Amino acid sequence: MLRAQVAKKTPLGREAKKIMDQGGLVSDDIMINMIKNELETNRECANGFILDGFPRTVTQAEGLDSMLQAESKPLKHAVELQIDDGLLVSRITGRLVHPASGRSYHKVFNPPKETMKDDVTGEPLIQRTDDNAETLKKRLGTYHQQTAPVVGYYKTKGIWSGIDASQDPDHVWKSLLGVFGDSKSSSTSGSILSKIGLR
């Protein structure tokens, strides 16, 4: 949702991109308004939704809960993907993205068949401007200071689950499906992984 707003260069998206490029956190009001707008305008949200990377502060979590309660759509799960900082840095700084589809690759762990080209279309891949070690280390500092307390907030709500994100994508995906009580077969989850660029 946030990336879509940035890509569309909406006023909120342009403001958010400046903050993201500097390794900062997008304001609570911007994020909650984006989510509220999406819930009101996106028909697919009627069947449920996943927020990736939000909330990032306890204040955001409280604001999100208030807004969702007013919409009669309270959160059912809060999942923390747990990973060592060093491994995360190596994963993120090697990430490559196909802008049109969102398919992702990695210079070491999942390289494209042809250097810097999407396997499906042959179009150029990019490295996001915020996927560099300096910005990432700043974001990790912010995470440990501001976002880690969100875990405690959702633990007290009884909806938190932790998943070891250092595993391969198939295992992480199966763990996620387990949290959501989904008994889909591995072949089905594999096709979902492909759709979101994790396989």
Coordinates of C-alpha atoms in Angstrom, one line a residue:
M1 CA 0.0 0.0 0.0
L2 CA 2.8 2.4 1.0
R3 CA 4.9 1.4 -2.0
A4 CA 1.9 1.8 -4.3
Q5 CA 1.3 5.4 -3.0
V6 CA 5.0 6.1 -3.6
A7 CA 4.9 4.6 -7.1
K8 CA 1.7 6.6 -8.0
K9 CA 3.5 9.8 -6.7
T10 CA 0.4 10.8 -4.7
P11 CA 1.0 13.7 -2.3
L12 CA 1.2 11.3 0.6
G13 CA 3.4 9.0 -1.5
R14 CA 5.9 11.8 -2.3
E15 CA 6.1 12.8 1.3
A16 CA 6.5 9.2 2.5
K17 CA 9.4 8.6 -0.1
K18 CA 11.4 11.5 1.2
I19 CA 11.2 10.1 4.8
M20 CA 11.9 6.5 3.7
D21 CA 14.9 7.4 1.6
Q22 CA 16.4 9.0 4.8
G23 CA 15.7 5.8 6.8
G24 CA 13.0 7.5 8.8
L25 CA 9.5 6.3 9.7
V26 CA 6.4 7.6 7.9
S27 CA 4.1 9.6 10.2
D28 CA 1.3 7.8 12.0
D29 CA -1.4 10.0 10.5
I30 CA -0.2 9.3 6.9
M31 CA -0.1 5.5 7.4
I32 CA -3.4 5.2 9.3
N33 CA -5.1 7.4 6.7
M34 CA -3.7 5.3 3.9
I35 CA -5.0 2.1 5.6
K36 CA -8.4 3.6 6.3
N37 CA -8.7 4.7 2.6
E38 CA -7.7 1.3 1.4
L39 CA -10.3 -0.4 3.6
E40 CA -13.0 1.9 2.3
T41 CA -12.0 1.7 -1.4
N42 CA -10.5 -1.7 -2.0
R43 CA -13.1 -4.4 -2.4
E44 CA -10.6 -7.2 -1.7
C45 CA -10.1 -5.9 1.9
A46 CA -13.7 -7.2 2.6
N47 CA -12.2 -10.7 2.8
G48 CA -9.4 -9.7 5.1
F49 CA -6.1 -8.0 4.7
I50 CA -2.4 -8.2 5.7
L51 CA -0.4 -5.2 6.9
D52 CA 3.3 -5.7 6.2
G53 CA 5.7 -3.5 8.3
F54 CA 3.0 -1.6 10.2
P55 CA 2.4 -0.7 13.0
R56 CA 6.0 0.2 13.8
T57 CA 5.4 2.0 17.1
V58 CA 3.1 1.4 20.1
T59 CA 1.4 4.7 19.3
Q60 CA 0.7 3.5 15.7
A61 CA -0.6 0.2 17.1
E62 CA -3.0 2.0 19.4
G63 CA -4.1 4.4 16.6
L64 CA -4.6 1.4 14.2
D65 CA -6.6 -0.5 16.8
S66 CA -8.9 2.5 17.4
M67 CA -9.5 3.0 13.7
L68 CA -10.1 -0.7 13.0
Q69 CA -12.5 -1.0 16.0
A70 CA -14.4 1.9 14.6
E71 CA -14.5 0.0 11.2
S72 CA -15.5 -3.2 13.1
K73 CA -12.4 -4.9 11.7
P74 CA -10.1 -5.7 14.6
L75 CA -6.8 -7.4 14.1
K76 CA -6.8 -11.1 14.6
H77 CA -3.0 -11.8 14.4
A78 CA 0.3 -9.9 14.8
V79 CA 3.3 -11.7 13.4
E80 CA 6.9 -10.9 14.1
L81 CA 9.5 -12.2 11.6
Q82 CA 12.5 -12.7 13.8
I83 CA 16.1 -12.6 12.3
D84 CA 19.6 -11.7 13.3
D85 CA 20.6 -8.1 12.4
G86 CA 23.7 -9.2 10.5
L87 CA 21.9 -11.7 8.3
L88 CA 19.1 -9.2 7.7
V89 CA 21.7 -6.6 6.4
S90 CA 23.2 -9.1 4.0
R91 CA 19.8 -10.1 2.7
I92 CA 18.4 -6.6 2.2
T93 CA 21.5 -5.0 0.7
G94 CA 21.6 -7.8 -2.0
R95 CA 17.9 -7.5 -2.9
L96 CA 16.9 -6.7 -6.5
V97 CA 13.3 -5.9 -7.6
H98 CA 11.4 -6.0 -10.9
P99 CA 9.4 -2.7 -10.5
A100 CA 6.4 -3.6 -12.7
S101 CA 5.6 -7.0 -11.0
G102 CA 7.3 -6.7 -7.6
R103 CA 9.2 -9.9 -8.2
S104 CA 12.3 -10.0 -6.0
Y105 CA 15.7 -11.5 -6.4
H106 CA 18.9 -11.5 -4.5
K107 CA 22.4 -11.1 -5.8
V108 CA 23.6 -14.1 -3.8
F109 CA 20.7 -16.2 -2.5
N110 CA 18.3 -15.9 -5.5
P111 CA 20.1 -14.4 -8.5
P112 CA 18.3 -13.7 -11.7
K113 CA 19.2 -16.0 -14.6
E114 CA 20.7 -13.0 -16.4
T115 CA 22.5 -10.3 -14.5
M116 CA 20.1 -7.4 -13.5
K117 CA 17.2 -8.7 -15.7
D118 CA 13.9 -10.1 -14.7
D119 CA 13.6 -13.9 -15.5
V120 CA 10.1 -13.5 -16.8
T121 CA 10.1 -10.3 -18.9
G122 CA 13.8 -9.6 -19.4
E123 CA 13.2 -6.1 -18.2
P124 CA 15.8 -4.4 -15.9
L125 CA 15.9 -5.0 -12.2
I126 CA 16.5 -2.2 -9.7
Q127 CA 17.9 -1.9 -6.2
R128 CA 15.6 0.2 -4.1
T129 CA 17.2 3.5 -2.9
D130 CA 16.7 2.5 0.7
D131 CA 18.3 -0.9 0.4
N132 CA 21.8 0.2 1.4
A133 CA 23.8 -0.6 4.5
E134 CA 23.9 2.9 5.9
T135 CA 20.1 3.4 5.6
L136 CA 19.4 -0.1 6.8
K137 CA 21.6 0.3 10.0
K138 CA 19.7 3.5 10.8
R139 CA 16.4 1.7 10.3
L140 CA 17.6 -1.2 12.5
G141 CA 18.5 1.3 15.3
T142 CA 15.0 2.8 14.9
Y143 CA 13.4 -0.7 15.0
H144 CA 15.1 -1.7 18.2
Q145 CA 14.2 1.6 19.9
Q146 CA 10.7 2.1 18.6
T147 CA 9.3 -1.0 17.0
A148 CA 10.4 -3.8 19.4
P149 CA 8.0 -2.6 22.1
V150 CA 5.1 -3.3 19.7
V151 CA 5.8 -7.0 20.3
G152 CA 4.9 -6.5 24.0
Y153 CA 1.8 -4.6 23.1
Y154 CA 0.4 -7.4 20.9
K155 CA 1.5 -10.1 23.4
T156 CA -0.7 -8.4 26.0
K157 CA -3.6 -8.5 23.4
G158 CA -2.9 -12.2 23.0
I159 CA -2.6 -12.1 19.2
W160 CA 1.3 -12.1 18.8
S161 CA 3.2 -14.9 17.1
G162 CA 7.0 -15.0 16.4
I163 CA 8.4 -16.8 13.3
D164 CA 12.1 -17.6 12.6
A165 CA 12.7 -15.7 9.4
S166 CA 16.2 -17.0 8.9
Q167 CA 14.7 -20.2 7.5
D168 CA 14.2 -20.7 3.8
P169 CA 11.0 -19.1 2.3
D170 CA 9.1 -22.4 2.2
H171 CA 9.5 -23.0 6.0
V172 CA 8.7 -19.3 6.8
W173 CA 5.6 -19.6 4.6
K174 CA 4.4 -22.8 6.3
S175 CA 4.9 -21.2 9.7
L176 CA 2.8 -18.2 8.5
L177 CA 0.1 -20.5 7.3
G178 CA 0.1 -22.2 10.6
V179 CA -0.4 -18.9 12.5
F180 CA -3.5 -18.2 10.3
G181 CA -4.8 -21.8 10.8
D182 CA -4.5 -22.4 7.1
S183 CA -4.2 -26.1 6.1
K184 CA -3.4 -25.5 2.4
S185 CA -1.1 -28.0 0.7
S186 CA 2.5 -27.2 0.0
S187 CA 1.8 -27.1 -3.7
T188 CA -0.8 -24.4 -3.2
S189 CA 1.4 -22.4 -0.9
G190 CA 4.2 -22.8 -3.5
S191 CA 2.1 -21.1 -6.1
I192 CA 1.3 -18.3 -3.7
L193 CA 5.0 -17.9 -3.0
S194 CA 5.6 -17.6 -6.8
K195 CA 2.9 -14.9 -7.1
I196 CA 4.5 -12.7 -4.4
G197 CA 8.0 -13.3 -5.7
L198 CA 9.4 -15.5 -3.0
R199 CA 10.0 -18.5 -5.2

